[in-house]
PDB file of C-alpha atoms in Angstrom:
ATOM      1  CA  UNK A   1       0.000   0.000   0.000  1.00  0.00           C
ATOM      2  CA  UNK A   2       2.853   2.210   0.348  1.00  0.00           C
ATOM      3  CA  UNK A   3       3.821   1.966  -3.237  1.00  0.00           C
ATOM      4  CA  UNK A   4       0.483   2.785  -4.040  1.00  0.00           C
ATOM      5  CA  UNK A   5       0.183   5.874  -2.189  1.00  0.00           C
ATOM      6  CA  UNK A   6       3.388   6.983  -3.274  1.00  0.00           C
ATOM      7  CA  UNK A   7       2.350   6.480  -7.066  1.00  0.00           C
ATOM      8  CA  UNK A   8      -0.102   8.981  -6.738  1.00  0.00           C
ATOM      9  CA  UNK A   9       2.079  11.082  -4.530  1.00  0.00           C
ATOM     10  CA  UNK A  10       4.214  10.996  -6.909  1.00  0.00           C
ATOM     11  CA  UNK A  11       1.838  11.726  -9.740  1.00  0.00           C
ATOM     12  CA  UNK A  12       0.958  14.702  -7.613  1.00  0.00           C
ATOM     13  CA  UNK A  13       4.621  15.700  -7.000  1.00  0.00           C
ATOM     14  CA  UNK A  14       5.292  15.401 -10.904  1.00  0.00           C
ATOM     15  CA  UNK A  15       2.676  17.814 -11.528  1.00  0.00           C
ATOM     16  CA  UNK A  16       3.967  19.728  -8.672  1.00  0.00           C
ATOM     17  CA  UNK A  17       7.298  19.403  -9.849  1.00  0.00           C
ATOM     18  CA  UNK A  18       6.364  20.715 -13.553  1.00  0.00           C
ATOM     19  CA  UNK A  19       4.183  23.699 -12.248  1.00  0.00           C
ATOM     20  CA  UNK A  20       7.700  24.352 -10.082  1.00  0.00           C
ATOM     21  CA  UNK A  21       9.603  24.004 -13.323  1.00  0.00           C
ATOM     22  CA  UNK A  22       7.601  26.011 -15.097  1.00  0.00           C
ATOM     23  CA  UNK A  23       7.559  28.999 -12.314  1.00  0.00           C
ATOM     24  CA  UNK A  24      11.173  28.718 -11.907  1.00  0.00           C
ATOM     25  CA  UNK A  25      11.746  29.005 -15.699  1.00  0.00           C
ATOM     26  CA  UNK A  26       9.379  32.139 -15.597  1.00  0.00           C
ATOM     27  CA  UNK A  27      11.123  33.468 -13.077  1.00  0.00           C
ATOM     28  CA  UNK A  28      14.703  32.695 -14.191  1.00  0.00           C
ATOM     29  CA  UNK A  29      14.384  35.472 -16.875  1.00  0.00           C
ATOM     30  CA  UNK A  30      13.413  37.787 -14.291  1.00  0.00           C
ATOM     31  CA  UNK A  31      15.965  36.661 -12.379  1.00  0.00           C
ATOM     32  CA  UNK A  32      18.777  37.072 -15.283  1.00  0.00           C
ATOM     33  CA  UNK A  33      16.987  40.180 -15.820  1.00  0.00           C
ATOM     34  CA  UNK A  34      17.773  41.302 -12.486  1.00  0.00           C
ATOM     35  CA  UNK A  35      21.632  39.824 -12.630  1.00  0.00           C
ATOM     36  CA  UNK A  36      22.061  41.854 -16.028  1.00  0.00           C
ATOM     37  CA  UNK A  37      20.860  45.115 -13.729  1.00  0.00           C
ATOM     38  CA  UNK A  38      22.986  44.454 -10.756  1.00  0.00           C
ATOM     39  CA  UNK A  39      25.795  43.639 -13.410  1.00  0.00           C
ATOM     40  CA  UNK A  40      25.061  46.734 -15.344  1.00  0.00           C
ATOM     41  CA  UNK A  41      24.905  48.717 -11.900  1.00  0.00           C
ATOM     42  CA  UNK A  42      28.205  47.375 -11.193  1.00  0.00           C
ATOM     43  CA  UNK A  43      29.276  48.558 -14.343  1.00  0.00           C
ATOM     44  CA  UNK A  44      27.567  51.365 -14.848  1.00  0.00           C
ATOM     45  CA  UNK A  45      29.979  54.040 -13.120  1.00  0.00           C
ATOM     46  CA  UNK A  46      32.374  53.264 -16.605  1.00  0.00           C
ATOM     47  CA  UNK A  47      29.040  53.246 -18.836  1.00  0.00           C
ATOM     48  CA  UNK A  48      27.483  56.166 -17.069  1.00  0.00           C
ATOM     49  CA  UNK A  49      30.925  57.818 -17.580  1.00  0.00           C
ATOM     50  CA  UNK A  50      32.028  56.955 -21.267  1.00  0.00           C
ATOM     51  CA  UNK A  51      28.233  57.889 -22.497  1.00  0.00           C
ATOM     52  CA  UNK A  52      28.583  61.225 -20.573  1.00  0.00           C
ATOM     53  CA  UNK A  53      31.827  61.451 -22.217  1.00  0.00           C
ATOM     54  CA  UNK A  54      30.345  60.944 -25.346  1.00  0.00           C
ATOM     55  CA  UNK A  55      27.647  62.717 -24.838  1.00  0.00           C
ATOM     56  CA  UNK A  56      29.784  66.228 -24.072  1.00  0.00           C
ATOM     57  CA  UNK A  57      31.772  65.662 -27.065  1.00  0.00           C
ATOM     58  CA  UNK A  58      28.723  65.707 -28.805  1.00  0.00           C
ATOM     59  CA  UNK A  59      27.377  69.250 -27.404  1.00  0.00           C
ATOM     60  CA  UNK A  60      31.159  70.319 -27.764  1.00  0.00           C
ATOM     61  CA  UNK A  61      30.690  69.361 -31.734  1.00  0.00           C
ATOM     62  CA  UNK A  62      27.624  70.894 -31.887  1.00  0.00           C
ATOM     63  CA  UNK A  63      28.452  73.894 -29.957  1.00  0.00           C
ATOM     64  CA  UNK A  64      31.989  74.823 -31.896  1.00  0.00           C
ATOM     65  CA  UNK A  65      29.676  74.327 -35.231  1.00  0.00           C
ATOM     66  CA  UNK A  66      26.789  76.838 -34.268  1.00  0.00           C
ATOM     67  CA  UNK A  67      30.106  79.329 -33.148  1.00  0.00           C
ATOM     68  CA  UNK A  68      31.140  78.839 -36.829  1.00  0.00           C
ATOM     69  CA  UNK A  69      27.923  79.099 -38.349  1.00  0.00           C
ATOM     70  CA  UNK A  70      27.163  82.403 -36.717  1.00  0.00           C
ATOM     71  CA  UNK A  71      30.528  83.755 -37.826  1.00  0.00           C
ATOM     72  CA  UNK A  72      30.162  82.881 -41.147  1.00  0.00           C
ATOM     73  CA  UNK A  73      26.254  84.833 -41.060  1.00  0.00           C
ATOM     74  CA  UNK A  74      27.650  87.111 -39.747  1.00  0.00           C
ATOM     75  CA  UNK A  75      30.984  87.663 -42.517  1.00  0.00           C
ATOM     76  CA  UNK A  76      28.085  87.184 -44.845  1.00  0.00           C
ATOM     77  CA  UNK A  77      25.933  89.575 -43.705  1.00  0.00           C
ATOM     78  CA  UNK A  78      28.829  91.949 -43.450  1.00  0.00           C
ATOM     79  CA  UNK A  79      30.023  91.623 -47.052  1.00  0.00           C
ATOM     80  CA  UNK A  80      26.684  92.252 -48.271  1.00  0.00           C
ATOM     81  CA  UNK A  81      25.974  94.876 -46.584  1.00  0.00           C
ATOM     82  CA  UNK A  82      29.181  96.766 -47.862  1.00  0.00           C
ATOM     83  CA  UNK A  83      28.092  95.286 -51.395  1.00  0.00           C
ATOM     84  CA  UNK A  84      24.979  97.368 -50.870  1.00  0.00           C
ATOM     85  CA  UNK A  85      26.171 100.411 -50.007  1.00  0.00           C
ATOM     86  CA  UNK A  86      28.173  99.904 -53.270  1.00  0.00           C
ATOM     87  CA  UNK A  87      25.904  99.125 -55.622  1.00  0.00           C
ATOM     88  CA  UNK A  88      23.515 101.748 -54.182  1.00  0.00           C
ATOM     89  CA  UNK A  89      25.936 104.100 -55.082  1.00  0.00           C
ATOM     90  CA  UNK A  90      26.592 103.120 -58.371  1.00  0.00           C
ATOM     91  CA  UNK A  91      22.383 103.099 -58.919  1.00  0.00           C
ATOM     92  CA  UNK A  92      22.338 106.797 -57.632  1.00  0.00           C
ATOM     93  CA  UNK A  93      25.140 107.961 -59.883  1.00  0.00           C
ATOM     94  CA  UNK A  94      24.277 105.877 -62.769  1.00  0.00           C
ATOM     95  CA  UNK A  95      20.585 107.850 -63.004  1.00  0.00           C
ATOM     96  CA  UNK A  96      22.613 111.060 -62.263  1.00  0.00           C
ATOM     97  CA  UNK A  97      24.653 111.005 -65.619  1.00  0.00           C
ATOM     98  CA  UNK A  98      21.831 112.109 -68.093  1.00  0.00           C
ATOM     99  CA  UNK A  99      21.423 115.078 -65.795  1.00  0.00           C
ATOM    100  CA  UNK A 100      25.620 115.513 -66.394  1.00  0.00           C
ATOM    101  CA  UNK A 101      25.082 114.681 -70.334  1.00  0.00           C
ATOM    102  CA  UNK A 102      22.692 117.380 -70.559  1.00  0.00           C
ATOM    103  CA  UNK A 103      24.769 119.796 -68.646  1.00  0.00           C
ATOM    104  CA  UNK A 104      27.406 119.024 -71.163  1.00  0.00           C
ATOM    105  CA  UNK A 105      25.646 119.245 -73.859  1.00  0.00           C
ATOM    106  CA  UNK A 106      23.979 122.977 -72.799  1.00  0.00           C
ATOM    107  CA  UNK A 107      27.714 123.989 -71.782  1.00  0.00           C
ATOM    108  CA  UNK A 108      29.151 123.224 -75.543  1.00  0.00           C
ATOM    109  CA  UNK A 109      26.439 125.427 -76.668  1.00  0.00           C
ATOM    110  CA  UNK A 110      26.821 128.171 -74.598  1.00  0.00           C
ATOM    111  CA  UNK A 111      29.688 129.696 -76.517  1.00  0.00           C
ATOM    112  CA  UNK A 112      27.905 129.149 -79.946  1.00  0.00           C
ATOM    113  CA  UNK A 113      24.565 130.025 -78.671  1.00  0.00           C
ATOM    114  CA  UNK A 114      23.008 133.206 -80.234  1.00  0.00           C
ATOM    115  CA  UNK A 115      19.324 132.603 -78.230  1.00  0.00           C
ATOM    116  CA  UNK A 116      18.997 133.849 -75.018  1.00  0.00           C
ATOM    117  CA  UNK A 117      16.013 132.338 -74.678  1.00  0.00           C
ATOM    118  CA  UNK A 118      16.727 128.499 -76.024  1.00  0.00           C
ATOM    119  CA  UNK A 119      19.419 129.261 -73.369  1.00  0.00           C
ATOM    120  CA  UNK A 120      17.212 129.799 -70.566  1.00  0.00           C
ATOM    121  CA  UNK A 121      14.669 127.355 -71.694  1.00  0.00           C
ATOM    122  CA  UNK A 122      17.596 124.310 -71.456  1.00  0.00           C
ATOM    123  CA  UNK A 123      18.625 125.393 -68.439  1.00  0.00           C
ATOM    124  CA  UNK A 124      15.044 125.106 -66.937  1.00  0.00           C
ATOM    125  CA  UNK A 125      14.549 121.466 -68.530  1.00  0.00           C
ATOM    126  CA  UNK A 126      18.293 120.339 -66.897  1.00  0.00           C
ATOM    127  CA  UNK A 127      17.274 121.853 -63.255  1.00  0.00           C
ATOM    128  CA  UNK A 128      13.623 120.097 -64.165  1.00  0.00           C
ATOM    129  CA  UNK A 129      14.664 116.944 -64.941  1.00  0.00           C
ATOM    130  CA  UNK A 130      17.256 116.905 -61.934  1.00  0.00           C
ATOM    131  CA  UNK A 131      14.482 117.678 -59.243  1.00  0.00           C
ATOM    132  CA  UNK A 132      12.550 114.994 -60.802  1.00  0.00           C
ATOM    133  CA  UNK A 133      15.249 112.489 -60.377  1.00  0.00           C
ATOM    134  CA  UNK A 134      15.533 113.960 -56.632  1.00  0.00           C
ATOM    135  CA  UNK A 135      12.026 112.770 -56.012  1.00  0.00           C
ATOM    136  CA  UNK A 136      12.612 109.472 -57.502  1.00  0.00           C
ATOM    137  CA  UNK A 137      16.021 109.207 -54.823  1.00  0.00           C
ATOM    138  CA  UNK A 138      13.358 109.962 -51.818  1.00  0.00           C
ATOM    139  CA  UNK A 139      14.443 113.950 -51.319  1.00  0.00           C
ATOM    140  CA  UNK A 140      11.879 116.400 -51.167  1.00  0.00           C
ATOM    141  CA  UNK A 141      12.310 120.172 -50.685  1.00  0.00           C
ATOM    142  CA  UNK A 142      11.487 121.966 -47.286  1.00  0.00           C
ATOM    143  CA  UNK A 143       8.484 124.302 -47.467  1.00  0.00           C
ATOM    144  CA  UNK A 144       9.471 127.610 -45.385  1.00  0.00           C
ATOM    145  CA  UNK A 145       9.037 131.323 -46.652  1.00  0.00           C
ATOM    146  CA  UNK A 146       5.511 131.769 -44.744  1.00  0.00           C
ATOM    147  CA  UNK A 147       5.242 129.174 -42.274  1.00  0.00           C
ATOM    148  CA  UNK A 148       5.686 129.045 -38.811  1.00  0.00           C
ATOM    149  CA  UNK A 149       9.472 128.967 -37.088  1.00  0.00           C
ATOM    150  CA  UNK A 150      10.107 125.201 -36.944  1.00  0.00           C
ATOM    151  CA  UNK A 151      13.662 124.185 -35.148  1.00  0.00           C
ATOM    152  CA  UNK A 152      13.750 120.513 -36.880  1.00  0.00           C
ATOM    153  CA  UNK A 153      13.391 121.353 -40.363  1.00  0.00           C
ATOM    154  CA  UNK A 154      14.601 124.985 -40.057  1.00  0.00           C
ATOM    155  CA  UNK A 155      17.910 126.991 -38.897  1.00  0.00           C
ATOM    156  CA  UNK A 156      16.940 130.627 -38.243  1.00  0.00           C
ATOM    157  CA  UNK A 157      20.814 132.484 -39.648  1.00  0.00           C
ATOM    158  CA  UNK A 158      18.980 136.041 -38.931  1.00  0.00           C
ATOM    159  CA  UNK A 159      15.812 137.685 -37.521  1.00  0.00           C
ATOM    160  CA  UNK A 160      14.139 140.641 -38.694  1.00  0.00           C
ATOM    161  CA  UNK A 161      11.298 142.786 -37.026  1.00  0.00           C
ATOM    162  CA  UNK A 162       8.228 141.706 -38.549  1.00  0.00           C
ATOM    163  CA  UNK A 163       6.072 144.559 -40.095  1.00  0.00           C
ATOM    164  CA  UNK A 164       3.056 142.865 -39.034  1.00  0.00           C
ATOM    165  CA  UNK A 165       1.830 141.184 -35.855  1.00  0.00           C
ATOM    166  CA  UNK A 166       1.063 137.870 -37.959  1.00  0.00           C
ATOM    167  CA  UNK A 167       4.749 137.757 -38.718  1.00  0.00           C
ATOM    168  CA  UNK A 168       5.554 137.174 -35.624  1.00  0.00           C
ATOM    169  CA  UNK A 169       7.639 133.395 -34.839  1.00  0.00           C
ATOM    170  CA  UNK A 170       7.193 132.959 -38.521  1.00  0.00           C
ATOM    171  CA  UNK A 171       9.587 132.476 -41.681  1.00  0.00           C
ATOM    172  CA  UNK A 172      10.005 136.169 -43.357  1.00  0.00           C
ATOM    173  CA  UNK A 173      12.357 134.617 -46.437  1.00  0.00           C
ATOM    174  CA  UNK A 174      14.566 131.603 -47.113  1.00  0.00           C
ATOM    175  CA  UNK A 175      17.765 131.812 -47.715  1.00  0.00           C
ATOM    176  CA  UNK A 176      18.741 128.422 -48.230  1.00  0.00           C
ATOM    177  CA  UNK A 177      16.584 125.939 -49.496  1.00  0.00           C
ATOM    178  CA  UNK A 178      16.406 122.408 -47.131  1.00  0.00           C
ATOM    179  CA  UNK A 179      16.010 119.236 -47.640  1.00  0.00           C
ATOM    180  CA  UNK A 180      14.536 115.666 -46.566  1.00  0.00           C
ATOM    181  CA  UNK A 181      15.152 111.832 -47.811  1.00  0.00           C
ATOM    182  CA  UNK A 182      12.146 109.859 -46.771  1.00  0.00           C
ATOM    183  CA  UNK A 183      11.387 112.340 -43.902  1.00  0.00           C
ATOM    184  CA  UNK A 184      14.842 112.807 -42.155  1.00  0.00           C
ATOM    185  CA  UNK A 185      16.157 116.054 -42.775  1.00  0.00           C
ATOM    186  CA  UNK A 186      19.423 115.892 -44.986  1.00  0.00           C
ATOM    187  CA  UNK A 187      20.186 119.779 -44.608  1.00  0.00           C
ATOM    188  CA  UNK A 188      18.156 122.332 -42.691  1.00  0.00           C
ATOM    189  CA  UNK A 189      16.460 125.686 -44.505  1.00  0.00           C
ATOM    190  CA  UNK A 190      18.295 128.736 -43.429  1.00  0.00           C
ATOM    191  CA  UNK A 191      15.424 131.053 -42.826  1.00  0.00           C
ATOM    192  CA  UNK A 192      15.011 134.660 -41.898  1.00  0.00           C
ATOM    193  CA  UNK A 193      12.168 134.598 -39.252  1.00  0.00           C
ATOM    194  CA  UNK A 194       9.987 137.518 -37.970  1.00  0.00           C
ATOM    195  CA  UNK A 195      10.303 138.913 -34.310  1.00  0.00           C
TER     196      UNK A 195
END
């Protein structure tokens, strides 16, 4: 009877032993799972070191190419800039010349010119055609003979007593026209104004 109690025990303890296998076997990955950690752990001062080594020559990398990124924008930026200024120029002085051509021109004539008034009439189509270019460029004249004393856009070189109480604080006569590009004064009006 003993042997047959210890059949089915054993029956029982195989089926035991197999669920035991089976948990163990789960559990052994877990297990080597945890031995990798602890090994990695042990390890991991060198690891943790090397990858922050790694990783600051990385941001060094990336930091010495942003430096010369920036320095070459900003070479860049520089050279066209002074390429601007240069070819602005050269625009400006390039729509000038007809202005010069027909100066020229009236100047040749001058000697051989018998009418006065052909004379005067070129003369008034040059200065024309210069103010017009002027306005193109952005420069306007300064209105002052008859307005009111204004320190930004005029310089007052003399005052004169004013004949009439409206004259008063105001422009009597302009001696010297002024002038703005795109509303900053290049050169003030000298003005005569009324006290």
């Amino acid at each position: 009877m003993s042997e047959e109690i210890k059949e089915p025990l054993t029956a029982q303890e195989e089926l035991l032993e197999q669920e035991s296998k089976t948990e163990c076997q789960s559990e052994i990955p877990a297990d080597e799972a945890s031995t990798e950690k602890l090994s990695e752990e042990d390890s991991s001062p060198e690891n943790e070191e090397d990858r922050l080594r790694l990783e600051l020559e990385k941001l060094k990398d990336t930091h010495l190419r942003l430096v010369a990124e920036y320095d070459n924008y900003r070479k860049r930026t520089l050279k066209e800039k002074s390429e601007l200024i240069r070819s602005g120029g050269e625009k400006v002085l390039g729509d000038l010349l007809p202005v010069v051509d027909d100066l020229d021109i009236a100047l040749q004539n001058l000697d051989k010119a018998t009418d006065l008034e052909a004379l005067k009439e070129g003369m008034h189509l040059i200065h024309t055609k210069f103010l017009d270019y002027l306005q193109r460029q952005g420069v306007r004249p300064i209105e002052a003979t008859g307005q009111d004393f204004n320190e930004e856009y005029h310089e007052a070189i003399a005052t004169f007593p004013a004949t009439e109480e409206a004259q008063k604080g105001k422009v009597i006569d302009c001696v010297k026209k002024g002038y703005t590009l795109n509303d900053k004064v290049l050169r003030h009006a000298s003005v005569v104004v009324g006290q």
